[in-house]
Amino acid sequence: MSIFDFFRSKKVNTASVAKERLQIIVAHERGQRSTPDYLPALQKELVEVIRKYVNIGNEDVQVALENQGSCSILELNITLPDR
Amino acid sequence: MSIFDFFRSKKVNTASVAKERLQIIVAHERGQRSTPDYLPALQKELVEVIRKYVNIGNEDVQVALENQGSCSILELNITLPDR
């Protein structure tokens, strides 16, 4: 099973959710070669794109960057403000 | 369990991977209100941002957009070219 399968393999349970939230996950699965890791720079630009659509501050964005073997995973968790 | 938990709950197995790949998942979990769905427009801009970092053509990007109850999920699967 690859990273491309596992994201879709679980059902979403949103019964108890009140706040609007946005989550962005960027998974980079490398081949045999090692590559420069552009994810931190990409992260900044992704947040800028999101800002065009929703009004978020820096404190609304939580970021995690994980390396698991040949896979780098960037995770952005964004709490959207009440309007 | 929320959408914010389920992405990280599985282990990645990349043993048999050769090609470099990139996956972007954007999950929008709405609250009580219905909201205009900006995900298709966002998708276009995300691909443009990715293009700054890696050289990809339109045919390298596969897109899926899913609605599950109060959760919209945009999934971009990108095969990176050999360099």
PDB file of C-alpha atoms in Angstrom:
ATOM      1  CA  MET A   1       0.000   0.000   0.000  1.00  0.00           C
ATOM      2  CA  SER A   2       1.340   3.424  -0.873  1.00  0.00           C
ATOM      3  CA  ILE A   3       0.715   6.833   0.568  1.00  0.00           C
ATOM      4  CA  PHE A   4      -1.643   7.365  -2.350  1.00  0.00           C
ATOM      5  CA  ASP A   5      -3.991   4.720  -1.051  1.00  0.00           C
ATOM      6  CA  PHE A   6      -3.994   5.290   2.633  1.00  0.00           C
ATOM      7  CA  PHE A   7      -5.453   8.781   2.668  1.00  0.00           C
ATOM      8  CA  ARG A   8      -8.675   7.551   1.159  1.00  0.00           C
ATOM      9  CA  SER A   9      -9.042   4.375   3.138  1.00  0.00           C
ATOM     10  CA  LYS A  10     -10.861   5.817   6.137  1.00  0.00           C
ATOM     11  CA  LYS A  11     -14.318   7.249   6.553  1.00  0.00           C
ATOM     12  CA  VAL A  12     -14.857  10.753   7.835  1.00  0.00           C
ATOM     13  CA  ASN A  13     -16.848  11.262  10.996  1.00  0.00           C
ATOM     14  CA  THR A  14     -17.849  14.879  11.423  1.00  0.00           C
ATOM     15  CA  ALA A  15     -20.853  14.487  13.693  1.00  0.00           C
ATOM     16  CA  SER A  16     -19.537  16.589  16.567  1.00  0.00           C
ATOM     17  CA  VAL A  17     -17.912  19.340  14.532  1.00  0.00           C
ATOM     18  CA  ALA A  18     -18.872  22.985  15.011  1.00  0.00           C
ATOM     19  CA  LYS A  19     -15.911  25.092  13.864  1.00  0.00           C
ATOM     20  CA  GLU A  20     -14.959  25.296  10.246  1.00  0.00           C
ATOM     21  CA  ARG A  21     -11.558  23.849   9.602  1.00  0.00           C
ATOM     22  CA  LEU A  22      -9.261  23.365   6.710  1.00  0.00           C
ATOM     23  CA  GLN A  23      -6.517  20.811   6.471  1.00  0.00           C
ATOM     24  CA  ILE A  24      -3.889  20.589   3.775  1.00  0.00           C
ATOM     25  CA  ILE A  25      -1.589  17.618   3.490  1.00  0.00           C
ATOM     26  CA  VAL A  26       1.269  17.508   1.031  1.00  0.00           C
ATOM     27  CA  ALA A  27       2.976  14.142   0.745  1.00  0.00           C
ATOM     28  CA  HIS A  28       6.132  13.818  -1.293  1.00  0.00           C
ATOM     29  CA  GLU A  29       7.085  10.249  -1.996  1.00  0.00           C
ATOM     30  CA  ARG A  30      10.619  10.131  -3.306  1.00  0.00           C
ATOM     31  CA  GLY A  31      12.062   7.511  -5.583  1.00  0.00           C
ATOM     32  CA  GLN A  32      15.554   6.101  -5.342  1.00  0.00           C
ATOM     33  CA  ARG A  33      17.128   9.534  -5.523  1.00  0.00           C
ATOM     34  CA  SER A  34      17.333  11.960  -2.678  1.00  0.00           C
ATOM     35  CA  THR A  35      15.885  15.367  -3.541  1.00  0.00           C
ATOM     36  CA  PRO A  36      16.108  18.852  -2.127  1.00  0.00           C
ATOM     37  CA  ASP A  37      13.236  19.301   0.259  1.00  0.00           C
ATOM     38  CA  TYR A  38      11.155  22.223  -0.901  1.00  0.00           C
ATOM     39  CA  LEU A  39       8.239  21.578   1.429  1.00  0.00           C
ATOM     40  CA  PRO A  40       8.926  24.358   3.961  1.00  0.00           C
ATOM     41  CA  ALA A  41       9.068  26.939   1.157  1.00  0.00           C
ATOM     42  CA  LEU A  42       5.991  25.454  -0.463  1.00  0.00           C
ATOM     43  CA  GLN A  43       4.162  25.702   2.839  1.00  0.00           C
ATOM     44  CA  LYS A  44       4.535  29.484   2.904  1.00  0.00           C
ATOM     45  CA  GLU A  45       3.098  29.829  -0.585  1.00  0.00           C
ATOM     46  CA  LEU A  46       0.217  27.488   0.142  1.00  0.00           C
ATOM     47  CA  VAL A  47      -0.827  29.620   3.096  1.00  0.00           C
ATOM     48  CA  GLU A  48      -0.704  32.694   0.864  1.00  0.00           C
ATOM     49  CA  VAL A  49      -3.007  31.003  -1.650  1.00  0.00           C
ATOM     50  CA  ILE A  50      -5.441  29.986   1.095  1.00  0.00           C
ATOM     51  CA  ARG A  51      -5.484  33.600   2.300  1.00  0.00           C
ATOM     52  CA  LYS A  52      -6.979  34.661  -1.021  1.00  0.00           C
ATOM     53  CA  TYR A  53     -10.018  32.564  -0.208  1.00  0.00           C
ATOM     54  CA  VAL A  54     -10.404  32.768   3.538  1.00  0.00           C
ATOM     55  CA  ASN A  55      -9.422  35.377   6.091  1.00  0.00           C
ATOM     56  CA  ILE A  56      -6.851  33.716   8.349  1.00  0.00           C
ATOM     57  CA  GLY A  57      -4.122  35.007  10.642  1.00  0.00           C
ATOM     58  CA  ASN A  58      -0.765  33.422  11.380  1.00  0.00           C
ATOM     59  CA  GLU A  59      -2.037  32.142  14.702  1.00  0.00           C
ATOM     60  CA  ASP A  60      -4.784  30.177  12.915  1.00  0.00           C
ATOM     61  CA  VAL A  61      -2.284  27.955  11.106  1.00  0.00           C
ATOM     62  CA  GLN A  62      -0.555  24.967  12.699  1.00  0.00           C
ATOM     63  CA  VAL A  63       2.159  23.278  10.719  1.00  0.00           C
ATOM     64  CA  ALA A  64       3.816  19.890  11.059  1.00  0.00           C
ATOM     65  CA  LEU A  65       6.539  18.444   8.859  1.00  0.00           C
ATOM     66  CA  GLU A  66       7.338  14.766   9.125  1.00  0.00           C
ATOM     67  CA  ASN A  67       9.806  12.474   7.413  1.00  0.00           C
ATOM     68  CA  GLN A  68       9.012   8.789   7.237  1.00  0.00           C
ATOM     69  CA  GLY A  69      11.574   6.895   5.232  1.00  0.00           C
ATOM     70  CA  SER A  70      11.323   8.095   1.631  1.00  0.00           C
ATOM     71  CA  CYS A  71       8.150  10.057   2.314  1.00  0.00           C
ATOM     72  CA  SER A  72       7.962  13.671   3.499  1.00  0.00           C
ATOM     73  CA  ILE A  73       4.617  14.846   4.788  1.00  0.00           C
ATOM     74  CA  LEU A  74       3.682  18.487   5.300  1.00  0.00           C
ATOM     75  CA  GLU A  75       0.509  19.058   7.261  1.00  0.00           C
ATOM     76  CA  LEU A  76      -1.278  22.393   7.634  1.00  0.00           C
ATOM     77  CA  ASN A  77      -4.183  22.652  10.052  1.00  0.00           C
ATOM     78  CA  ILE A  78      -6.156  25.858   9.755  1.00  0.00           C
ATOM     79  CA  THR A  79      -9.002  27.007  11.961  1.00  0.00           C
ATOM     80  CA  LEU A  80     -11.295  29.277   9.965  1.00  0.00           C
ATOM     81  CA  PRO A  81     -12.694  32.327  11.737  1.00  0.00           C
ATOM     82  CA  ASP A  82     -16.394  32.851  12.413  1.00  0.00           C
ATOM     83  CA  ARG A  83     -17.804  35.267   9.939  1.00  0.00           C
TER      84      ARG A  83
ATOM     85  CA  MET B   1     -12.540  11.035  15.357  1.00  0.00           C
ATOM     86  CA  SER B   2     -12.256  14.005  13.044  1.00  0.00           C
ATOM     87  CA  ILE B   3     -10.691  14.454   9.655  1.00  0.00           C
ATOM     88  CA  PHE B   4      -7.766  15.989  11.508  1.00  0.00           C
ATOM     89  CA  ASP B   5      -6.948  12.704  13.151  1.00  0.00           C
ATOM     90  CA  PHE B   6      -7.481  10.177  10.429  1.00  0.00           C
ATOM     91  CA  PHE B   7      -4.808  11.345   8.021  1.00  0.00           C
ATOM     92  CA  ARG B   8      -2.052  10.576  10.479  1.00  0.00           C
ATOM     93  CA  SER B   9      -3.348   7.313  11.828  1.00  0.00           C
ATOM     94  CA  LYS B  10      -1.737   5.012   9.288  1.00  0.00           C
ATOM     95  CA  LYS B  11       1.838   4.086   8.658  1.00  0.00           C
ATOM     96  CA  VAL B  12       3.433   4.689   5.310  1.00  0.00           C
ATOM     97  CA  ASN B  13       4.830   1.752   3.378  1.00  0.00           C
ATOM     98  CA  THR B  14       7.019   2.918   0.519  1.00  0.00           C
ATOM     99  CA  ALA B  15       9.165  -0.164   0.042  1.00  0.00           C
ATOM    100  CA  SER B  16       8.189  -0.789  -3.573  1.00  0.00           C
ATOM    101  CA  VAL B  17       8.116   2.820  -4.764  1.00  0.00           C
ATOM    102  CA  ALA B  18      10.217   3.908  -7.725  1.00  0.00           C
ATOM    103  CA  LYS B  19       8.598   7.030  -9.216  1.00  0.00           C
ATOM    104  CA  GLU B  20       8.531  10.281  -7.359  1.00  0.00           C
ATOM    105  CA  ARG B  21       5.051  11.359  -6.538  1.00  0.00           C
ATOM    106  CA  LEU B  22       3.338  14.220  -4.838  1.00  0.00           C
ATOM    107  CA  GLN B  23      -0.070  14.175  -3.277  1.00  0.00           C
ATOM    108  CA  ILE B  24      -1.999  17.150  -1.994  1.00  0.00           C
ATOM    109  CA  ILE B  25      -5.156  16.754  -0.005  1.00  0.00           C
ATOM    110  CA  VAL B  26      -7.280  19.704   1.011  1.00  0.00           C
ATOM    111  CA  ALA B  27     -10.068  18.873   3.427  1.00  0.00           C
ATOM    112  CA  HIS B  28     -12.628  21.522   4.317  1.00  0.00           C
ATOM    113  CA  GLU B  29     -14.723  20.601   7.307  1.00  0.00           C
ATOM    114  CA  ARG B  30     -17.679  22.946   7.511  1.00  0.00           C
ATOM    115  CA  GLY B  31     -19.538  23.953  10.630  1.00  0.00           C
ATOM    116  CA  GLN B  32     -23.270  24.487  10.865  1.00  0.00           C
ATOM    117  CA  ARG B  33     -23.292  26.960   8.009  1.00  0.00           C
ATOM    118  CA  SER B  34     -23.131  26.071   4.394  1.00  0.00           C
ATOM    119  CA  THR B  35     -20.361  27.881   2.555  1.00  0.00           C
ATOM    120  CA  PRO B  36     -19.507  28.619  -1.036  1.00  0.00           C
ATOM    121  CA  ASP B  37     -17.227  25.889  -2.239  1.00  0.00           C
ATOM    122  CA  TYR B  38     -13.978  27.439  -3.389  1.00  0.00           C
ATOM    123  CA  LEU B  39     -12.067  24.177  -3.701  1.00  0.00           C
ATOM    124  CA  PRO B  40     -12.094  23.921  -7.528  1.00  0.00           C
ATOM    125  CA  ALA B  41     -10.668  27.439  -7.838  1.00  0.00           C
ATOM    126  CA  LEU B  42      -8.160  26.733  -5.102  1.00  0.00           C
ATOM    127  CA  GLN B  43      -7.083  23.607  -6.938  1.00  0.00           C
ATOM    128  CA  LYS B  44      -5.953  25.617  -9.955  1.00  0.00           C
ATOM    129  CA  GLU B  45      -3.842  27.919  -7.819  1.00  0.00           C
ATOM    130  CA  LEU B  46      -2.297  25.051  -5.883  1.00  0.00           C
ATOM    131  CA  VAL B  47      -1.107  23.454  -9.111  1.00  0.00           C
ATOM    132  CA  GLU B  48       0.412  26.796 -10.145  1.00  0.00           C
ATOM    133  CA  VAL B  49       2.314  26.970  -6.859  1.00  0.00           C
ATOM    134  CA  ILE B  50       3.576  23.395  -7.272  1.00  0.00           C
ATOM    135  CA  ARG B  51       4.780  24.289 -10.769  1.00  0.00           C
ATOM    136  CA  LYS B  52       7.190  26.800  -9.270  1.00  0.00           C
ATOM    137  CA  TYR B  53       8.955  23.923  -7.541  1.00  0.00           C
ATOM    138  CA  VAL B  54       8.626  20.989  -9.909  1.00  0.00           C
ATOM    139  CA  ASN B  55       8.259  20.753 -13.651  1.00  0.00           C
ATOM    140  CA  ILE B  56       4.854  19.167 -14.269  1.00  0.00           C
ATOM    141  CA  GLY B  57       2.455  19.125 -17.185  1.00  0.00           C
ATOM    142  CA  ASN B  58      -1.336  19.058 -17.075  1.00  0.00           C
ATOM    143  CA  GLU B  59      -1.331  15.367 -17.870  1.00  0.00           C
ATOM    144  CA  ASP B  60       0.724  14.657 -14.738  1.00  0.00           C
ATOM    145  CA  VAL B  61      -2.024  15.895 -12.422  1.00  0.00           C
ATOM    146  CA  GLN B  62      -5.039  13.830 -11.437  1.00  0.00           C
ATOM    147  CA  VAL B  63      -7.764  15.543  -9.477  1.00  0.00           C
ATOM    148  CA  ALA B  64     -10.634  14.199  -7.405  1.00  0.00           C
ATOM    149  CA  LEU B  65     -13.208  16.215  -5.503  1.00  0.00           C
ATOM    150  CA  GLU B  66     -15.424  14.472  -2.989  1.00  0.00           C
ATOM    151  CA  ASN B  67     -18.187  15.601  -0.688  1.00  0.00           C
ATOM    152  CA  GLN B  68     -18.869  13.534   2.406  1.00  0.00           C
ATOM    153  CA  GLY B  69     -21.517  15.122   4.582  1.00  0.00           C
ATOM    154  CA  SER B  70     -20.099  18.378   5.918  1.00  0.00           C
ATOM    155  CA  CYS B  71     -16.634  17.604   4.618  1.00  0.00           C
ATOM    156  CA  SER B  72     -15.274  18.466   1.158  1.00  0.00           C
ATOM    157  CA  ILE B  73     -12.063  16.769   0.115  1.00  0.00           C
ATOM    158  CA  LEU B  74      -9.926  17.851  -2.805  1.00  0.00           C
ATOM    159  CA  GLU B  75      -7.230  15.397  -3.807  1.00  0.00           C
ATOM    160  CA  LEU B  76      -4.407  16.110  -6.254  1.00  0.00           C
ATOM    161  CA  ASN B  77      -2.153  13.271  -7.341  1.00  0.00           C
ATOM    162  CA  ILE B  78       0.917  14.352  -9.231  1.00  0.00           C
ATOM    163  CA  THR B  79       3.493  12.135 -10.884  1.00  0.00           C
ATOM    164  CA  LEU B  80       6.822  13.923 -10.974  1.00  0.00           C
ATOM    165  CA  PRO B  81       8.911  13.577 -14.110  1.00  0.00           C
ATOM    166  CA  ASP B  82      12.306  11.874 -14.175  1.00  0.00           C
ATOM    167  CA  ARG B  83      15.033  14.436 -14.218  1.00  0.00           C
TER     168      ARG B  83
END
